């Protein structure tokens, strides 16, 4: 072999070996991304492309991270080492990655590393996002682990074992904007713990063991999550260094006994205090003067204003969402909601309310949704010009019975009304006599969805919904309900969903084929055996007839449904196997999806039940021939019996005559 050839082989051999080794690396390459997740790797791959910008090593079995070979990938911007078993980081291991911006070390074993030294993560000169969640980190170790990261914007320390935050915990992170500390065991936050974070805007302290927030003084903070702690009091600093910028405050699932004084938070948009122990007082202290000390679990009540609300500056005037559900509120005091001029969503469900009033003109002018469900409401007063923007009113599961007739008529924008589980009785049309305590649902031009389930209604009177273009109406679970002729008059051109389930109806006095827009009809749980005939095409797509008394669904009555019907529920009816040609055609041709086809049963006369899907046309024909033969046999037997009886009678008469002649 020539010397030139030997020299060429010497030069090419390392390159060939490197190329072959790269081919053995199981990582998937997508552009400049190396995707190596879940491959069971024990160390960082050494022979990937040098210019990769993203390296995903999550879900492997790495136990340590060393400078080599990681320093080979100097262009790395995203490094994901989450869900490994890393317990050792070589000091300064990430210093050789000058372009690194996003580092994920979540769900490893950093706290178990005996060789973990101070500043193992530092310096991180260009990293903007760091995730250390799920590493069982404790407070002392965290202060050793974190070092200088001057450009870090987002830090997650969630799901660790932190119990305390000190003044030095976050030193070296001057640019931090987002800090996630949820699901730790934090019990103490030292004064000034966040002073080193002048740009902090989002702070998550949920699911810890905090009991009190006193002298809250983070004016730059915009979002604060304190949910799922044991907080009994929340107080802002009496003299904050600057105006508070807080717009989002979550205090749900704590142990608050009173509403905190939030007058110092004028930019608050979202406030959630659900699942606490809050009670509201019935009124201000006697004499109308401000009380220096909390009264009945309530902060100071300024003169002429609501408790804890400075009427002169109109605090919380920008609030959009207020959630006070799952508390112990028995009464909303007068004036409590007066200054919430921007409020869109108010949730007072699952309290102990017995009455609610929004009677003043202009009350809550922008409110879109009001949830008063699951209380003990007996009285409801809604002013004629109040709640002008209200679209959804939830009143289910209360004790409403006798309301003013036009309680809902003044809600000009109301679209959805849920009254399930009350004792509300609808009035009839304008020409019908109005029984005491009934509520008018006619003439509400904006209302589209009405739920009157389980209201113990006895009669639905004629014209109950005239000039109210409902698209959905649920009258289910009113046993013994009598639907008068014309009760649904006026809904023929608008109603799309109608439910009359579980009312025990034997006769349906509703001309269903006239409802041209009806798409879903629920008649389950009644005693119906006949339906009106749909002779013309309609829009009905879903028909529920379960648990009724239907034996036949003749094609003459159901033919008009074929173009639109998509699903038919028939379980629990005494269906006849023969005479249901229309239904059999749907089953065999698949034009309509009939529920539980395999379990749908029918009867051949008085014979035992069989699966309807197994019935063939010839089975009914055989059954018919058997019936004809049986009739012939019975007829012949009857005629033979008549002939024999006649002969016997004749013989008897002749014998009697013969005996009389013989005696003579």
XYZ file of C-alpha atoms in Angstrom:
664
model
C 0.000 0.000 0.000
C 1.368 3.421 -1.002
C 2.370 5.985 1.667
C -0.259 8.411 0.279
C -3.030 5.871 0.850
C -1.892 5.226 4.438
C -1.876 8.960 5.147
C -5.435 9.317 3.732
C -6.702 6.445 5.915
C -5.055 7.999 8.975
C -6.871 11.294 8.381
C -10.270 9.762 7.586
C -10.420 7.149 10.357
C -11.386 9.553 13.249
C -14.002 11.231 11.083
C -15.503 7.863 10.082
C -15.518 6.710 13.701
C -17.217 9.929 14.791
C -19.826 9.572 12.066
C -20.536 5.940 12.995
C -20.858 6.867 16.693
C -23.336 9.627 15.857
C -25.425 7.158 13.921
C -25.666 5.035 17.076
C -27.030 7.896 19.210
C -30.809 7.236 19.479
C -31.784 10.915 19.766
C -34.174 12.367 17.207
C -32.863 15.406 15.390
C -35.307 18.087 14.236
C -33.402 21.011 12.822
C -31.220 22.224 15.676
C -33.216 20.335 18.298
C -31.949 17.068 19.805
C -34.888 15.141 21.316
C -33.502 12.466 23.632
C -36.343 12.117 26.149
C -37.238 8.739 27.658
C -34.361 6.739 26.186
C -32.901 5.375 29.432
C -29.683 7.366 29.011
C -27.195 7.307 31.915
C -25.149 10.307 30.775
C -25.291 13.248 28.436
C -24.673 12.067 24.843
C -21.204 13.080 23.715
C -21.405 13.066 19.941
C -24.386 15.152 18.927
C -24.058 18.063 16.509
C -22.058 20.835 18.095
C -24.419 23.611 16.989
C -27.658 22.262 18.502
C -29.730 24.893 20.307
C -32.213 22.631 22.139
C -31.351 19.458 24.057
C -34.184 17.502 25.688
C -32.923 14.819 28.065
C -36.047 14.546 30.211
C -37.252 11.200 31.492
C -33.886 9.431 31.455
C -31.694 8.006 34.238
C -28.988 10.651 34.560
C -27.497 10.858 38.063
C -24.907 13.578 37.561
C -24.222 16.468 35.219
C -20.559 17.152 34.439
C -18.930 19.917 32.466
C -17.803 17.423 29.834
C -19.347 16.650 27.393
C -21.973 19.334 28.060
C -19.497 22.133 27.335
C -19.193 20.779 23.779
C -22.627 22.248 22.944
C -21.819 25.926 23.247
C -24.862 27.036 21.207
C -27.422 25.553 23.615
C -30.332 27.819 24.472
C -32.821 25.272 25.897
C -31.689 22.442 28.175
C -34.268 20.080 29.680
C -32.945 17.707 32.359
C -36.262 17.140 34.146
C -37.502 13.794 35.477
C -34.086 12.191 35.909
C -32.232 11.064 39.048
C -29.711 13.894 39.188
C -28.147 14.347 42.608
C -24.820 15.924 41.608
C -24.071 19.075 39.654
C -20.438 19.872 39.005
C -19.796 23.440 40.232
C -20.012 25.888 37.352
C -21.278 23.149 35.040
C -23.486 25.572 33.117
C -20.902 28.370 32.968
C -19.495 27.001 29.716
C -22.883 27.459 27.983
C -22.878 31.177 27.232
C -26.124 31.070 25.199
C -28.202 29.063 27.720
C -31.547 30.774 28.436
C -33.941 28.047 29.631
C -32.874 25.399 32.140
C -35.230 22.726 33.490
C -34.061 20.572 36.424
C -37.516 19.713 37.769
C -38.229 16.385 39.465
C -34.725 15.222 40.206
C -32.939 14.421 43.478
C -30.920 17.571 44.015
C -31.556 17.565 47.774
C -30.089 14.064 48.091
C -26.731 14.969 46.594
C -23.964 14.642 49.175
C -21.546 16.335 46.815
C -23.806 19.314 46.120
C -21.718 22.344 46.895
C -22.510 26.011 47.341
C -23.251 27.838 44.134
C -23.496 24.670 42.061
C -25.891 26.386 39.717
C -24.055 29.667 39.434
C -23.196 31.608 37.568
C -26.107 31.630 35.114
C -25.273 34.790 33.196
C -27.949 34.576 30.492
C -30.538 32.138 31.865
C -34.042 33.676 31.894
C -36.083 30.621 32.997
C -35.148 28.089 35.703
C -37.287 25.208 36.983
C -36.197 23.488 40.217
C -39.598 22.092 41.207
C -40.010 18.653 42.738
C -36.492 18.258 44.163
C -37.262 18.083 47.910
C -35.217 21.250 48.410
C -35.224 22.683 51.932
C -34.653 26.296 52.933
C -30.957 26.166 53.894
C -29.994 24.187 50.817
C -31.847 26.569 48.509
C -29.776 29.531 49.660
C -26.584 27.564 48.931
C -27.811 26.319 45.573
C -28.941 29.611 44.083
C -26.252 31.993 42.961
C -25.918 34.870 40.546
C -28.494 34.910 37.750
C -28.791 38.561 36.756
C -31.190 37.957 33.838
C -33.455 35.334 35.412
C -37.117 36.247 34.810
C -38.928 33.060 35.858
C -38.112 30.706 38.749
C -40.133 27.674 39.858
C -39.493 26.201 43.293
C -42.833 24.405 43.497
C -43.334 21.003 45.116
C -40.300 21.163 47.388
C -39.884 21.130 51.185
C -39.270 24.801 51.860
C -40.473 25.959 55.277
C -39.058 29.478 55.447
C -38.009 32.326 53.193
C -35.273 34.637 54.472
C -33.940 38.002 53.408
C -30.999 36.356 51.600
C -32.935 33.601 49.828
C -33.320 35.426 46.535
C -30.222 37.586 46.466
C -28.585 37.701 43.058
C -31.914 37.611 41.147
C -32.626 41.303 40.490
C -34.564 40.727 37.251
C -36.953 38.060 38.578
C -40.580 38.644 37.486
C -42.286 35.276 38.141
C -41.793 33.167 41.259
C -43.664 29.897 41.834
C -43.550 28.475 45.364
C -46.727 26.413 45.389
C -46.945 23.076 47.213
C -44.196 23.629 49.775
C -44.495 23.758 53.577
C -43.918 27.476 54.008
C -44.885 28.710 57.460
C -42.754 31.833 57.770
C -41.780 34.600 55.369
C -39.249 36.971 56.903
C -39.859 40.690 56.511
C -38.016 41.872 53.427
C -37.741 38.393 51.888
C -38.803 39.813 48.524
C -37.023 43.170 48.742
C -34.270 41.880 46.465
C -36.870 41.335 43.716
C -37.924 44.831 42.592
C -39.481 43.522 39.353
C -41.492 40.672 40.855
C -44.957 40.738 39.263
C -46.328 37.175 39.657
C -46.063 35.332 42.978
C -47.604 31.910 43.641
C -47.688 30.881 47.314
C -50.627 28.471 47.060
C -50.759 25.139 48.890
C -48.462 26.048 51.764
C -49.000 26.405 55.527
C -49.247 30.183 55.869
C -51.605 31.436 58.575
C -51.394 35.217 58.283
C -50.360 37.867 55.774
C -49.635 41.085 57.655
C -48.195 44.328 56.328
C -48.334 43.178 52.718
C -46.057 45.639 50.936
C -45.181 44.516 47.444
C -46.502 47.419 45.390
C -45.039 46.146 42.141
C -46.836 42.780 42.389
C -49.648 42.215 39.869
C -50.712 38.598 40.549
C -50.756 36.980 44.000
C -51.988 33.427 44.609
C -52.447 32.576 48.301
C -55.036 29.830 47.822
C -55.091 26.588 49.796
C -53.292 27.814 52.905
C -54.615 28.372 56.435
C -54.720 32.151 56.295
C -56.970 33.797 58.870
C -56.139 37.429 58.084
C -54.810 39.463 55.164
C -53.635 43.027 55.800
C -51.871 45.541 53.614
C -49.149 47.800 54.963
C -50.532 51.040 56.418
C -48.010 53.129 54.479
C -46.957 51.302 51.289
C -43.868 52.655 49.514
C -45.862 53.172 46.310
C -49.322 52.579 44.859
C -50.258 48.914 44.670
C -50.432 47.419 41.182
C -52.157 44.178 42.260
C -54.864 43.103 39.783
C -55.341 39.403 40.678
C -55.720 38.105 44.255
C -56.643 34.508 45.059
C -57.482 33.745 48.708
C -59.732 30.718 48.190
C -59.614 27.704 50.492
C -58.272 29.462 53.569
C -59.702 30.234 57.003
C -60.685 33.882 56.615
C -63.344 34.926 59.105
C -63.916 38.368 57.611
C -63.468 40.238 54.392
C -60.050 41.930 54.396
C -59.830 45.671 53.995
C -58.852 46.029 50.346
C -59.280 49.776 49.964
C -55.540 50.072 49.266
C -55.830 47.890 46.136
C -57.597 50.165 43.630
C -56.494 48.241 40.525
C -57.835 44.859 41.625
C -59.722 43.073 38.816
C -60.044 39.508 40.101
C -60.783 38.565 43.720
C -61.485 34.999 44.828
C -62.319 34.359 48.488
C -64.368 31.190 48.074
C -64.158 28.294 50.521
C -63.504 30.348 53.642
C -65.472 31.031 56.834
C -66.588 34.542 55.954
C -69.714 36.081 57.460
C -71.006 39.566 56.720
C -72.571 41.818 59.397
C -76.127 43.005 58.987
C -75.213 46.704 59.170
C -72.770 49.336 60.441
C -72.086 49.913 64.098
C -74.705 51.947 65.898
C -74.338 55.688 65.578
C -73.001 55.393 62.013
C -69.456 56.235 63.085
C -66.394 54.414 62.015
C -65.427 51.661 64.351
C -61.732 51.543 65.221
C -61.854 47.843 65.906
C -63.394 45.012 63.905
C -67.043 44.409 64.759
C -68.630 41.007 64.228
C -65.644 39.825 62.245
C -65.577 42.870 59.982
C -63.006 45.621 59.464
C -63.695 49.272 60.134
C -66.865 50.659 58.537
C -66.338 54.178 57.162
C -69.198 56.655 57.551
C -71.597 56.574 54.627
C -69.836 53.695 52.934
C -69.482 49.956 52.918
C -67.347 48.193 55.503
C -63.671 48.339 54.686
C -64.380 50.373 51.545
C -63.436 54.043 51.310
C -66.379 55.566 49.471
C -64.530 58.772 48.671
C -61.899 56.996 46.605
C -64.328 54.290 45.401
C -62.088 51.287 46.061
C -62.476 48.189 43.931
C -64.281 50.273 41.345
C -62.376 48.345 38.668
C -63.156 44.882 40.066
C -64.506 42.529 37.371
C -64.793 39.163 39.119
C -65.766 38.550 42.767
C -66.125 34.990 44.099
C -67.494 34.562 47.642
C -68.945 31.068 47.186
C -68.679 28.351 49.844
C -68.712 30.711 52.828
C -71.145 31.318 55.690
C -72.771 34.522 54.470
C -76.346 34.882 55.691
C -77.055 38.404 54.476
C -75.507 40.846 52.025
C -75.668 44.201 53.839
C -77.112 47.233 52.119
C -74.495 49.216 50.238
C -72.046 46.320 50.096
C -72.163 46.152 46.299
C -72.839 49.810 45.521
C -69.298 50.768 44.523
C -68.659 47.738 42.306
C -69.569 49.635 39.175
C -67.369 47.513 36.881
C -68.271 44.080 38.265
C -69.075 41.464 35.587
C -69.195 38.211 37.561
C -70.491 37.752 41.112
C -70.598 34.321 42.755
C -72.408 34.004 46.094
C -73.387 30.355 45.698
C -73.308 27.805 48.522
C -73.705 30.242 51.381
C -76.549 30.659 53.881
C -78.380 33.522 52.179
C -82.093 33.851 52.927
C -82.681 37.040 50.970
C -81.012 39.028 48.201
C -81.789 42.538 47.082
C -80.621 44.592 44.118
C -83.412 47.070 44.094
C -81.696 50.389 43.524
C -81.739 51.822 40.040
C -78.316 51.393 38.467
C -77.164 48.666 40.878
C -74.364 46.564 39.384
C -74.872 48.084 35.914
C -72.294 45.903 34.129
C -72.929 42.590 35.912
C -73.243 39.763 33.375
C -73.475 36.688 35.626
C -74.982 36.392 39.118
C -74.762 33.023 40.891
C -76.992 32.701 43.974
C -77.462 28.946 43.710
C -77.385 26.496 46.620
C -78.443 28.927 49.322
C -81.646 29.132 51.374
C -83.199 32.049 49.501
C -86.815 32.762 50.328
C -86.944 36.391 49.182
C -85.604 37.955 46.004
C -86.004 41.605 45.088
C -84.696 42.819 41.760
C -85.393 46.442 40.895
C -86.908 47.411 37.576
C -83.789 49.301 36.462
C -81.172 47.268 38.329
C -78.859 44.682 36.796
C -79.304 46.154 33.353
C -76.592 43.984 31.740
C -77.378 40.704 33.528
C -77.453 37.767 31.100
C -77.215 34.721 33.378
C -79.024 34.326 36.708
C -78.457 31.083 38.648
C -80.978 30.439 41.431
C -81.118 26.652 41.557
C -81.498 24.786 44.827
C -83.015 27.519 46.970
C -86.349 27.873 48.758
C -88.036 30.415 46.482
C -91.811 29.993 46.515
C -93.952 33.130 46.429
C -92.221 35.853 44.439
C -93.611 39.103 43.036
C -95.228 38.262 39.681
C -92.842 40.383 37.610
C -89.607 39.536 39.453
C -87.727 38.758 36.221
C -89.626 40.961 33.788
C -87.454 43.993 34.546
C -84.163 42.274 33.652
C -83.797 43.702 30.178
C -80.783 41.590 29.121
C -81.574 38.281 30.865
C -80.872 35.282 28.621
C -80.395 32.290 30.968
C -82.448 31.642 34.118
C -82.029 28.536 36.289
C -84.725 27.964 38.940
C -84.247 24.235 39.421
C -85.068 22.889 42.862
C -87.321 25.729 44.036
C -91.121 25.968 44.371
C -91.856 28.459 41.614
C -95.189 28.281 39.813
C -95.488 29.972 36.389
C -98.454 32.227 35.693
C -100.510 31.756 32.573
C -100.822 34.158 29.677
C -102.254 37.674 30.001
C -105.796 36.356 29.490
C -105.432 33.681 32.182
C -106.278 34.288 35.856
C -103.108 34.557 37.954
C -103.110 32.372 41.092
C -101.429 33.817 44.202
C -97.631 33.577 44.235
C -97.193 32.718 40.563
C -94.344 34.201 38.533
C -94.770 35.591 35.028
C -92.475 34.250 32.335
C -94.343 35.775 29.433
C -93.195 38.917 27.719
C -89.475 38.538 28.579
C -88.143 39.172 25.098
C -84.454 38.525 25.923
C -84.874 35.179 27.752
C -83.610 32.149 25.833
C -82.939 29.367 28.370
C -85.260 28.521 31.286
C -84.843 25.678 33.791
C -87.878 24.835 35.976
C -86.836 21.305 36.937
C -88.137 19.972 40.282
C -90.414 22.843 41.256
C -93.440 20.748 42.279
C -95.520 22.446 39.607
C -99.088 21.205 39.408
C -100.290 22.919 36.242
C -98.598 24.659 33.353
C -101.209 27.131 32.226
C -102.027 28.246 28.721
C -99.869 31.055 27.358
C -97.220 30.698 30.079
C -94.425 31.727 27.676
C -96.147 34.035 25.218
C -93.765 36.606 23.686
C -90.768 34.927 25.343
C -88.749 33.333 22.500
C -87.189 30.485 24.479
C -84.755 28.164 22.724
C -84.351 25.752 25.692
C -87.044 24.822 28.225
C -86.680 22.150 30.919
C -89.829 21.195 32.860
C -88.594 17.810 34.063
C -89.047 16.225 37.511
C -92.430 17.777 38.248
C -94.487 14.615 38.984
C -98.187 15.014 38.274
C -97.674 18.038 36.051
C -100.680 18.885 33.881
C -99.713 20.635 30.673
C -102.714 22.610 29.538
C -103.578 22.980 25.884
C -101.670 25.980 24.561
C -99.210 26.024 27.462
C -96.284 26.224 25.027
C -98.022 28.519 22.588
C -95.688 31.110 21.131
C -92.618 28.866 21.198
C -93.297 27.087 17.901
C -90.782 29.158 15.931
C -87.982 29.355 18.524
C -87.835 26.289 20.811
C -84.895 23.963 20.066
C -84.663 21.888 23.271
C -87.659 20.665 25.306
C -87.459 18.352 28.338
C -90.523 16.887 30.074
C -88.771 13.960 31.724
C -90.164 12.266 34.817
C -93.539 14.018 34.991
C -95.789 10.932 34.782
C -97.616 12.288 31.720
C -100.167 9.891 30.228
C -101.308 12.253 27.486
C -99.219 14.934 25.821
C -101.342 17.950 24.973
C -98.615 19.592 22.920
C -98.773 19.695 19.131
C -95.119 18.745 18.690
C -95.065 18.692 14.853
C -95.740 22.447 14.910
C -92.378 23.149 16.593
C -90.333 23.558 13.433
C -87.006 24.338 15.171
C -87.134 21.589 17.812
C -83.894 19.551 17.781
C -83.878 17.705 21.115
C -86.994 16.300 22.809
C -86.869 14.430 26.134
C -90.091 12.618 27.122
C -88.471 9.886 29.226
C -89.986 8.696 32.490
C -93.650 9.252 31.645
C -96.627 6.965 30.831
C -97.033 7.880 27.179
C -98.172 5.285 24.653
C -98.872 7.490 21.616
C -97.183 10.396 19.865
C -98.640 12.945 17.479
C -97.989 12.188 13.831
C -94.999 13.866 12.197
C -96.175 13.853 8.605
C -93.890 16.623 7.382
C -90.106 16.999 7.695
C -88.973 18.719 10.899
C -85.628 19.482 12.603
C -85.759 16.902 15.419
C -82.370 15.191 15.882
C -82.614 13.508 19.322
C -85.766 11.868 20.716
C -85.760 10.288 24.189
C -88.746 8.005 24.895
C -87.213 5.793 27.586
C -89.365 4.305 30.347
C -92.779 4.958 28.829
C -95.576 2.654 27.596
C -94.902 2.567 23.859
C -95.582 -0.724 22.100
C -95.721 0.575 18.520
C -94.003 3.397 16.665
C -95.899 3.348 13.366
C -94.337 4.754 10.250
C -97.412 6.881 9.663
C -96.553 8.841 12.822
C -92.757 8.787 12.601
C -92.140 9.158 8.876
C -91.592 12.895 9.032
C -88.633 12.403 11.389
C -86.525 10.327 8.995
C -84.643 13.206 7.294
C -83.445 14.743 10.583
C -83.558 12.147 13.401
C -80.086 10.964 14.433
C -80.580 9.325 17.822
C -83.549 7.536 19.418
C -83.759 6.305 23.023
C -86.320 3.534 23.651
C -85.147 1.490 26.626
C -87.840 0.504 29.131
C -90.836 0.344 26.767
C -93.085 -2.757 26.155
C -92.289 -2.825 22.452
C -94.052 -5.270 20.159
C -91.815 -7.310 17.885
C -94.324 -7.143 15.032
C -96.002 -4.032 13.715
C -92.887 -1.901 14.259
C -91.782 -1.887 10.661
C -90.524 1.680 10.799
C -88.355 0.961 13.837
C -87.050 -2.289 12.325
C -86.058 -0.382 9.181
C -84.043 2.111 11.237
C -82.234 -0.705 13.024
C -81.368 -2.677 9.920
C -80.523 0.265 7.660
C -78.660 2.293 10.282
C -80.343 5.573 9.415
C -81.023 6.301 13.085
C -78.742 5.443 15.985
C -81.016 3.584 18.411
C -79.545 3.394 21.918
C -78.424 0.025 23.301
C -79.599 -1.812 20.213
C -78.380 -5.162 21.517
C -80.292 -4.711 24.778
C -83.552 -3.434 23.263
C -86.229 -6.098 23.822
C -89.671 -6.747 22.392
C -92.461 -9.312 22.727
C -94.204 -11.717 20.328
C -97.726 -11.476 21.709
C -97.660 -13.041 25.166
C -94.457 -14.996 24.499
C -91.159 -14.372 26.220
C -89.039 -11.313 25.437
C -86.437 -11.361 22.651
C -83.874 -8.888 21.381
C -85.418 -6.527 18.852
C -82.257 -6.534 16.751
C -82.659 -10.298 16.200
C -86.220 -10.076 14.864
C -86.603 -10.770 11.114
C -89.621 -9.959 8.933
C -90.263 -13.656 8.343
C -90.572 -14.156 12.096
C -93.616 -11.927 12.100
C -94.938 -13.653 8.964
C -94.640 -17.052 10.649
C -96.336 -15.617 13.664
C -99.155 -14.400 11.406
C -99.574 -17.841 9.764
C -99.700 -19.458 13.160
C -102.434 -17.070 14.187
C -104.456 -17.835 11.025
C -104.147 -21.561 11.588
C -105.208 -21.129 15.160
C -108.285 -19.164 14.104
C -109.239 -21.864 11.561
C -108.873 -24.599 14.124
C -110.907 -22.683 16.683
C -113.634 -21.948 14.095
C -113.817 -25.587 13.028
C -113.980 -26.724 16.641
C -116.768 -24.256 17.367
C -118.811 -25.375 14.330
C -118.322 -29.041 15.239
C -119.462 -28.327 18.769
C -122.589 -26.595 17.449
C -123.421 -29.530 15.126
C -122.938 -32.089 17.880
C -125.055 -30.051 20.260
C -127.824 -29.762 17.684
C -127.764 -33.515 16.995
C -127.827 -34.285 20.696
C -130.782 -31.959 21.196
C -132.705 -33.582 18.328
C -132.033 -37.062 19.662
C -133.226 -35.991 23.087
C -136.467 -34.534 21.702
C -137.245 -37.614 19.615
C -136.642 -39.901 22.576
C -138.981 -37.877 24.764
C -141.727 -38.088 22.089
C -141.218 -41.847 21.723
C -141.518 -42.348 25.485
C -144.736 -40.327 25.603
C -146.332 -42.413 22.790
C -145.304 -45.669 24.461
C -146.928 -44.656 27.774
C -150.092 -43.678 25.985
